Short mmCIF file of C-alpha atoms in Angstrom, two decimals:
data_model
loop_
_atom_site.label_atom_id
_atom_site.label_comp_id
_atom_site.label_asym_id
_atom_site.label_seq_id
_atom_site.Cartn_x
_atom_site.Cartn_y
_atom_site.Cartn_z
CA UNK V 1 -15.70 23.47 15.80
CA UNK V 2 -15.15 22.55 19.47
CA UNK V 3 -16.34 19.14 20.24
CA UNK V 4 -18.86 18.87 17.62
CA UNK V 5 -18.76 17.02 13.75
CA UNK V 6 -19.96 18.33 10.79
CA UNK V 7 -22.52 15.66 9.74
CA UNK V 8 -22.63 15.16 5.75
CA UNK V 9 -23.97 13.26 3.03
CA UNK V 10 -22.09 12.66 -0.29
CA UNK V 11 -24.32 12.53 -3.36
CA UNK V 12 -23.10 11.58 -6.86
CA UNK V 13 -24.11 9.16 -9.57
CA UNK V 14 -20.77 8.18 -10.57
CA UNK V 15 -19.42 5.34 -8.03
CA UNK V 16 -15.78 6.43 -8.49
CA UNK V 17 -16.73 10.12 -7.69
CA UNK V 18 -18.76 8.80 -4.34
CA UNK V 19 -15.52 6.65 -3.04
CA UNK V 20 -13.13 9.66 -4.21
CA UNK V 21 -15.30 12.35 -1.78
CA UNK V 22 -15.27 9.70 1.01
CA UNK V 23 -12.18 9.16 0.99
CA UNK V 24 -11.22 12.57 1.40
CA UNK V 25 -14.59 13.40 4.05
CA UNK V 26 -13.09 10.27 6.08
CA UNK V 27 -9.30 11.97 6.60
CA UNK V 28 -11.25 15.37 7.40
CA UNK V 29 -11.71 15.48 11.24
CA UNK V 30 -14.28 17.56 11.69
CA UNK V 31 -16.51 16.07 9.16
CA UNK V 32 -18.62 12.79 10.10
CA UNK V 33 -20.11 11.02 7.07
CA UNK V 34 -23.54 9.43 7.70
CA UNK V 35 -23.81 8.10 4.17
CA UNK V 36 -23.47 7.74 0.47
CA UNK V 37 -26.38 8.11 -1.87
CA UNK V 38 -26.17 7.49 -5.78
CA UNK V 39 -29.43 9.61 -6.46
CA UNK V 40 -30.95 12.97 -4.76
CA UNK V 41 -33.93 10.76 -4.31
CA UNK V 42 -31.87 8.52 -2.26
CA UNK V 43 -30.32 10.84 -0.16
CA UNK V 44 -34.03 12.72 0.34
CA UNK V 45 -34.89 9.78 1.72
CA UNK V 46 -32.55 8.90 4.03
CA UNK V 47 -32.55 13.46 4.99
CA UNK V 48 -36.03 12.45 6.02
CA UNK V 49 -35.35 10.49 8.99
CA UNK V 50 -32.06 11.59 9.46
CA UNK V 51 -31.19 15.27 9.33
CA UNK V 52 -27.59 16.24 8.47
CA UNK V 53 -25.41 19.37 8.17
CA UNK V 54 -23.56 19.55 5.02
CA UNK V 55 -24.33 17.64 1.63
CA UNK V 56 -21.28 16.89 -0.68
CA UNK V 57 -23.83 17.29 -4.09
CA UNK V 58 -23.34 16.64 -7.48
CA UNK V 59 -24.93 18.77 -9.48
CA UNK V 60 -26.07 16.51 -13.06
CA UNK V 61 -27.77 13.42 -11.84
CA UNK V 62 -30.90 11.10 -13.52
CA UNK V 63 -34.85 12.28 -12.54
CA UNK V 64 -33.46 15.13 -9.83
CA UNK V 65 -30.43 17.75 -10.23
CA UNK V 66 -28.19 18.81 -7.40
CA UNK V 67 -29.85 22.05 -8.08
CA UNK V 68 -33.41 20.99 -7.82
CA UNK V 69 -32.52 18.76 -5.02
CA UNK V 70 -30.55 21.82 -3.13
CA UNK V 71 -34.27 23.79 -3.30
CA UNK V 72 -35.40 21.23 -1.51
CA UNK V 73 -33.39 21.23 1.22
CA UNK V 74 -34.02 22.56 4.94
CA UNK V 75 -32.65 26.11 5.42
CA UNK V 76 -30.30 24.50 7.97
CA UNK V 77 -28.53 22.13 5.91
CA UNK V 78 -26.11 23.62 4.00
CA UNK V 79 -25.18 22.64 0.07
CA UNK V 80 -20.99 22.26 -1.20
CA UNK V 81 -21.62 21.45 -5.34
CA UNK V 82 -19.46 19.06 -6.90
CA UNK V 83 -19.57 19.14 -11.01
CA UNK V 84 -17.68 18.73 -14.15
CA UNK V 85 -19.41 21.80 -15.33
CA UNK V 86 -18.51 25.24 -14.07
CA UNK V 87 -21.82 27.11 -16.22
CA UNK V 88 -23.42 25.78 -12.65
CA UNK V 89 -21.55 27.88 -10.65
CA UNK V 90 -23.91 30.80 -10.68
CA UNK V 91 -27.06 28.50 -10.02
CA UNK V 92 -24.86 27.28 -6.91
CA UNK V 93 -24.61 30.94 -6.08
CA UNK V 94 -28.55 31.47 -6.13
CA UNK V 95 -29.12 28.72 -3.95
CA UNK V 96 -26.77 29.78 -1.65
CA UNK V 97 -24.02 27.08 -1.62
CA UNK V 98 -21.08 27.23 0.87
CA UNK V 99 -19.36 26.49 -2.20
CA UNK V 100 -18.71 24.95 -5.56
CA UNK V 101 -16.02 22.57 -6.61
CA UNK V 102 -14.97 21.68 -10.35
CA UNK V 103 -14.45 17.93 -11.28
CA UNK V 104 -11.45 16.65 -11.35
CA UNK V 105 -10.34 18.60 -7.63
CA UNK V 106 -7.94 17.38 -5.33
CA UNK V 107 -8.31 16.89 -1.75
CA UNK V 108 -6.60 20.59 -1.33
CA UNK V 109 -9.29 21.69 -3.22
CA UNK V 110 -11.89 20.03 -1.18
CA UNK V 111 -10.28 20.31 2.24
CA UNK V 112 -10.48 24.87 1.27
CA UNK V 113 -14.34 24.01 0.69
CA UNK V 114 -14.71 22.12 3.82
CA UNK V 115 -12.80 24.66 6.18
CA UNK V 116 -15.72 27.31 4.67
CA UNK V 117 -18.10 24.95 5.97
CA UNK V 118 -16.50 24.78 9.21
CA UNK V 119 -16.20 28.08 9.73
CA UNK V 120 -20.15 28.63 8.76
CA UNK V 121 -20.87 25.95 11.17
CA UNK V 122 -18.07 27.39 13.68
CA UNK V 123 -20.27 30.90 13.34
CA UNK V 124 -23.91 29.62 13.39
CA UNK V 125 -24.66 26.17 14.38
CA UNK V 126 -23.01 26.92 17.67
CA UNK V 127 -25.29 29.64 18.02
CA UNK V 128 -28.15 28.16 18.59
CA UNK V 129 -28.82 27.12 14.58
CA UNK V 130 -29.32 30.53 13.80
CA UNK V 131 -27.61 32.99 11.55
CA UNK V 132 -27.21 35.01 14.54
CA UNK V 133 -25.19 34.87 17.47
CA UNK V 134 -26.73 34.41 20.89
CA UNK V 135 -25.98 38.35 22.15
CA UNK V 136 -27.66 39.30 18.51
CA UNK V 137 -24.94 41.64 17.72
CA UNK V 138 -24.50 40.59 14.17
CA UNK V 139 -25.76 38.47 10.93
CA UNK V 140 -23.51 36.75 8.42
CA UNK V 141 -24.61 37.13 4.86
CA UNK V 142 -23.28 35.87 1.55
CA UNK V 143 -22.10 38.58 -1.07
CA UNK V 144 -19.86 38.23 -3.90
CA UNK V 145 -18.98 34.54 -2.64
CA UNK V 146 -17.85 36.00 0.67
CA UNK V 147 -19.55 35.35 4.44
CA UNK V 148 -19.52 39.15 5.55
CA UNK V 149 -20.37 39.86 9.54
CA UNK V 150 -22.29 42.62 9.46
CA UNK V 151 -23.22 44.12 12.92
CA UNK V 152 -26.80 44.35 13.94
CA UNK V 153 -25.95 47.87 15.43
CA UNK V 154 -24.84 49.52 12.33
CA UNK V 155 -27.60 48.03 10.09
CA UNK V 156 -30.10 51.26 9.37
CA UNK V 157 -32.41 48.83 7.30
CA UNK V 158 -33.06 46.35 5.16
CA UNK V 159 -34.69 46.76 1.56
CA UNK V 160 -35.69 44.39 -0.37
CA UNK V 161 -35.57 43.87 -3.81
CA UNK V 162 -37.15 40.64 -5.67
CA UNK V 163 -34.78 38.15 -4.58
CA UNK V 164 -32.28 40.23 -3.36
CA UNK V 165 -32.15 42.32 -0.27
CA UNK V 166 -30.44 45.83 -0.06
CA UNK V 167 -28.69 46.43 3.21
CA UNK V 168 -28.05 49.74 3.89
CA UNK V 169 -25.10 50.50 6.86
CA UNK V 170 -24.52 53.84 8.74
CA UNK V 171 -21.21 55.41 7.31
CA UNK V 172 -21.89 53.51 3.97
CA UNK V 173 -22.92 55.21 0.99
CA UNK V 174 -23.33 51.88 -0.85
CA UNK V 175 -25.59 48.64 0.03
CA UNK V 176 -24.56 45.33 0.21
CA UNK V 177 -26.25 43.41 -1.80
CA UNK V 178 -27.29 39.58 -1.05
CA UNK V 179 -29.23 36.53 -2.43
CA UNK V 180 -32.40 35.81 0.30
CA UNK V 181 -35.68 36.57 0.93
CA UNK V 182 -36.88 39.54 3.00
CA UNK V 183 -39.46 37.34 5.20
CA UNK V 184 -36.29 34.43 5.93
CA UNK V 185 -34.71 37.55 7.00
CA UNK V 186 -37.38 38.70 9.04
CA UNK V 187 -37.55 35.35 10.70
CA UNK V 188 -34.16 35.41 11.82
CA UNK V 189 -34.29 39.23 13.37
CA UNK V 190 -34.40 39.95 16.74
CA UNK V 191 -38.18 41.65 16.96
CA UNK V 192 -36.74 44.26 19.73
CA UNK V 193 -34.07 45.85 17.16
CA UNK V 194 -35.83 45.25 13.83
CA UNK V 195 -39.31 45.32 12.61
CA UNK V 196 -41.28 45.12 9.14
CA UNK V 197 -42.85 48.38 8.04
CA UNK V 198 -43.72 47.86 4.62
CA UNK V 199 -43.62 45.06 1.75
CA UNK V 200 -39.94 46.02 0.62
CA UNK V 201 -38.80 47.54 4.27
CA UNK V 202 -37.19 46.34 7.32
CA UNK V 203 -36.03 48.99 9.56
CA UNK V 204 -33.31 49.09 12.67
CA UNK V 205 -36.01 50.42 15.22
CA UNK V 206 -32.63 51.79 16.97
CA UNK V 207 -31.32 54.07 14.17
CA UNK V 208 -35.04 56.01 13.45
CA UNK V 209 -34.06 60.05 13.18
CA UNK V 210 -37.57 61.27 12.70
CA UNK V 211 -41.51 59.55 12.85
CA UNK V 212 -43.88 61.94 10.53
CA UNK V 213 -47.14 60.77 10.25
CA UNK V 214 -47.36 57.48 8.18
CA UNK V 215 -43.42 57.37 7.44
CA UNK V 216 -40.19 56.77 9.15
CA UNK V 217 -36.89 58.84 8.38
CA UNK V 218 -33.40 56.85 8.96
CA UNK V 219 -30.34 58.79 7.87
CA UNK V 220 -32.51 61.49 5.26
CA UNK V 221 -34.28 58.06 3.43
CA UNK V 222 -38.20 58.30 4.26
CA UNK V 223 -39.83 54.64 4.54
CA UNK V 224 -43.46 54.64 4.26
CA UNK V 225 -45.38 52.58 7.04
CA UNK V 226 -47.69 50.27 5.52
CA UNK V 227 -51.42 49.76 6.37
CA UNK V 228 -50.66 45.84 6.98
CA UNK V 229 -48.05 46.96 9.34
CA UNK V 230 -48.92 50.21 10.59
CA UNK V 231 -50.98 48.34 14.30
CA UNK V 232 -47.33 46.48 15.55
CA UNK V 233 -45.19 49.81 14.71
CA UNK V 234 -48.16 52.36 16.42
CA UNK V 235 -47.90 49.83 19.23
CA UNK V 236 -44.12 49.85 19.63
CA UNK V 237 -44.62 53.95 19.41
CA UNK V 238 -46.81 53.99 21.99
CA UNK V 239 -44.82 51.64 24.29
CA UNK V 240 -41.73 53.63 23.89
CA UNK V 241 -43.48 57.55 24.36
CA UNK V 242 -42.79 59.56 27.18
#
């Protein structure tokens, strides 16, 4: 990660589970540990004043889960579960952990969970902090516990779908399918490739075939416009007609 540390918290209830994770964060180079908290209220407070990274987070804990804790969290810092019980690993999933390691692990097992968090890090926080890279030329999204780069360019849209989202790729017949909301998705697009046309739509404005009337056609799928967002898309029509 170039010149710059991974800043972390360890969080666990069980001192000999704390100095175990320390132990391993402190011969990690690229991980800095700013401290040790025996309670997610501990380490919410200490998040307040003091933003980190990465939190080491054990999931059963007294008054506030890992889980409930992870909801919590900023959309920056990023969650690695630590737990003696693997029915947690699809929670972990929904909340979008790096990753997920099973009580007793070694420092193998640990270091393979860090290097993911590196490599997210690597990817994103030296972009700015955001999931995309400076040029906007592509996203990373989590899918069947993998990081996939998808490239902005070959995105036709986005659909979402409750809690999931749908993305839909040129020379793909399938989507791939990921855990996030379509408006943190929206937040992170660039506004002059992608733009919002309906409740469940986000569409590449580079990859639109046909407009008719009050729907858009990308690759034979018609997307309906939406009244709430029918003034921004007439306006980017106008601005781009001959």
């Amino acid at each position: 990660m170039s010149n710059l540390k991974i800043s972390c918290v360890i969080v666990d209830d069980e001192p000999m589970a704390l100095n175990l994770v320390e132990s391993y964060v402190e011969k990690t180079p690229f991980l800095s540990l700013k401290k040790k908290c025996s309670s997610a209220i501990e380490a919410m407070e200490f998040i307040k004043n003091e933003p980190v990274d990465l939190l080491f987070l054990d999931i059963q804990m007294p008054d506030l889960t890992g889980i409930e804790f992870s909801k919590m969290l900023p959309k920056e810092t990023r969650v690695i579960f630590t737990t003696a019980f693997d029915q947690y690993a699809l929670e972990g999933f929904k909340v979008e952990a790096i990753d997920y390691l099973l009580k007793p692990f070694d420092y193998a097992e640990f270091l393979a969970a860090a290097n993911k968090a590196n490599t997210w890090f690597e990817l994103v926080k030296g972009k700015k902090g955001s999931i995309l890279s400076d040029e906007k030329e592509f996203l990373f999204v989590k899918s069947e516990y993998k990081q996939l780069r998808i490239k902005l360019a070959d995105v036709l849209y986005f659909e979402g779908l409750k809690d999931y989202i749908k993305i839909w790729l040129k020379a793909n017949p399938k989507p791939i399918l990921t855990l996030m909301s379509l408006k943190s998705l929206e937040e992170e697009l660039p506004d002059t490739q992608f733009m919002r046309v309906h409740r469940s739509f986000i569409v590449s404005l580079n990859n639109i075939d046909v407009i008719e009337r009050s729907q858009i056609i990308i690759n034979e799928q018609r997307i309906t416009v939406s009244e709430q967002y029918k003034p921004k898309f007439l306006e980017f029509i106008n601005n781009n007609s001959l």
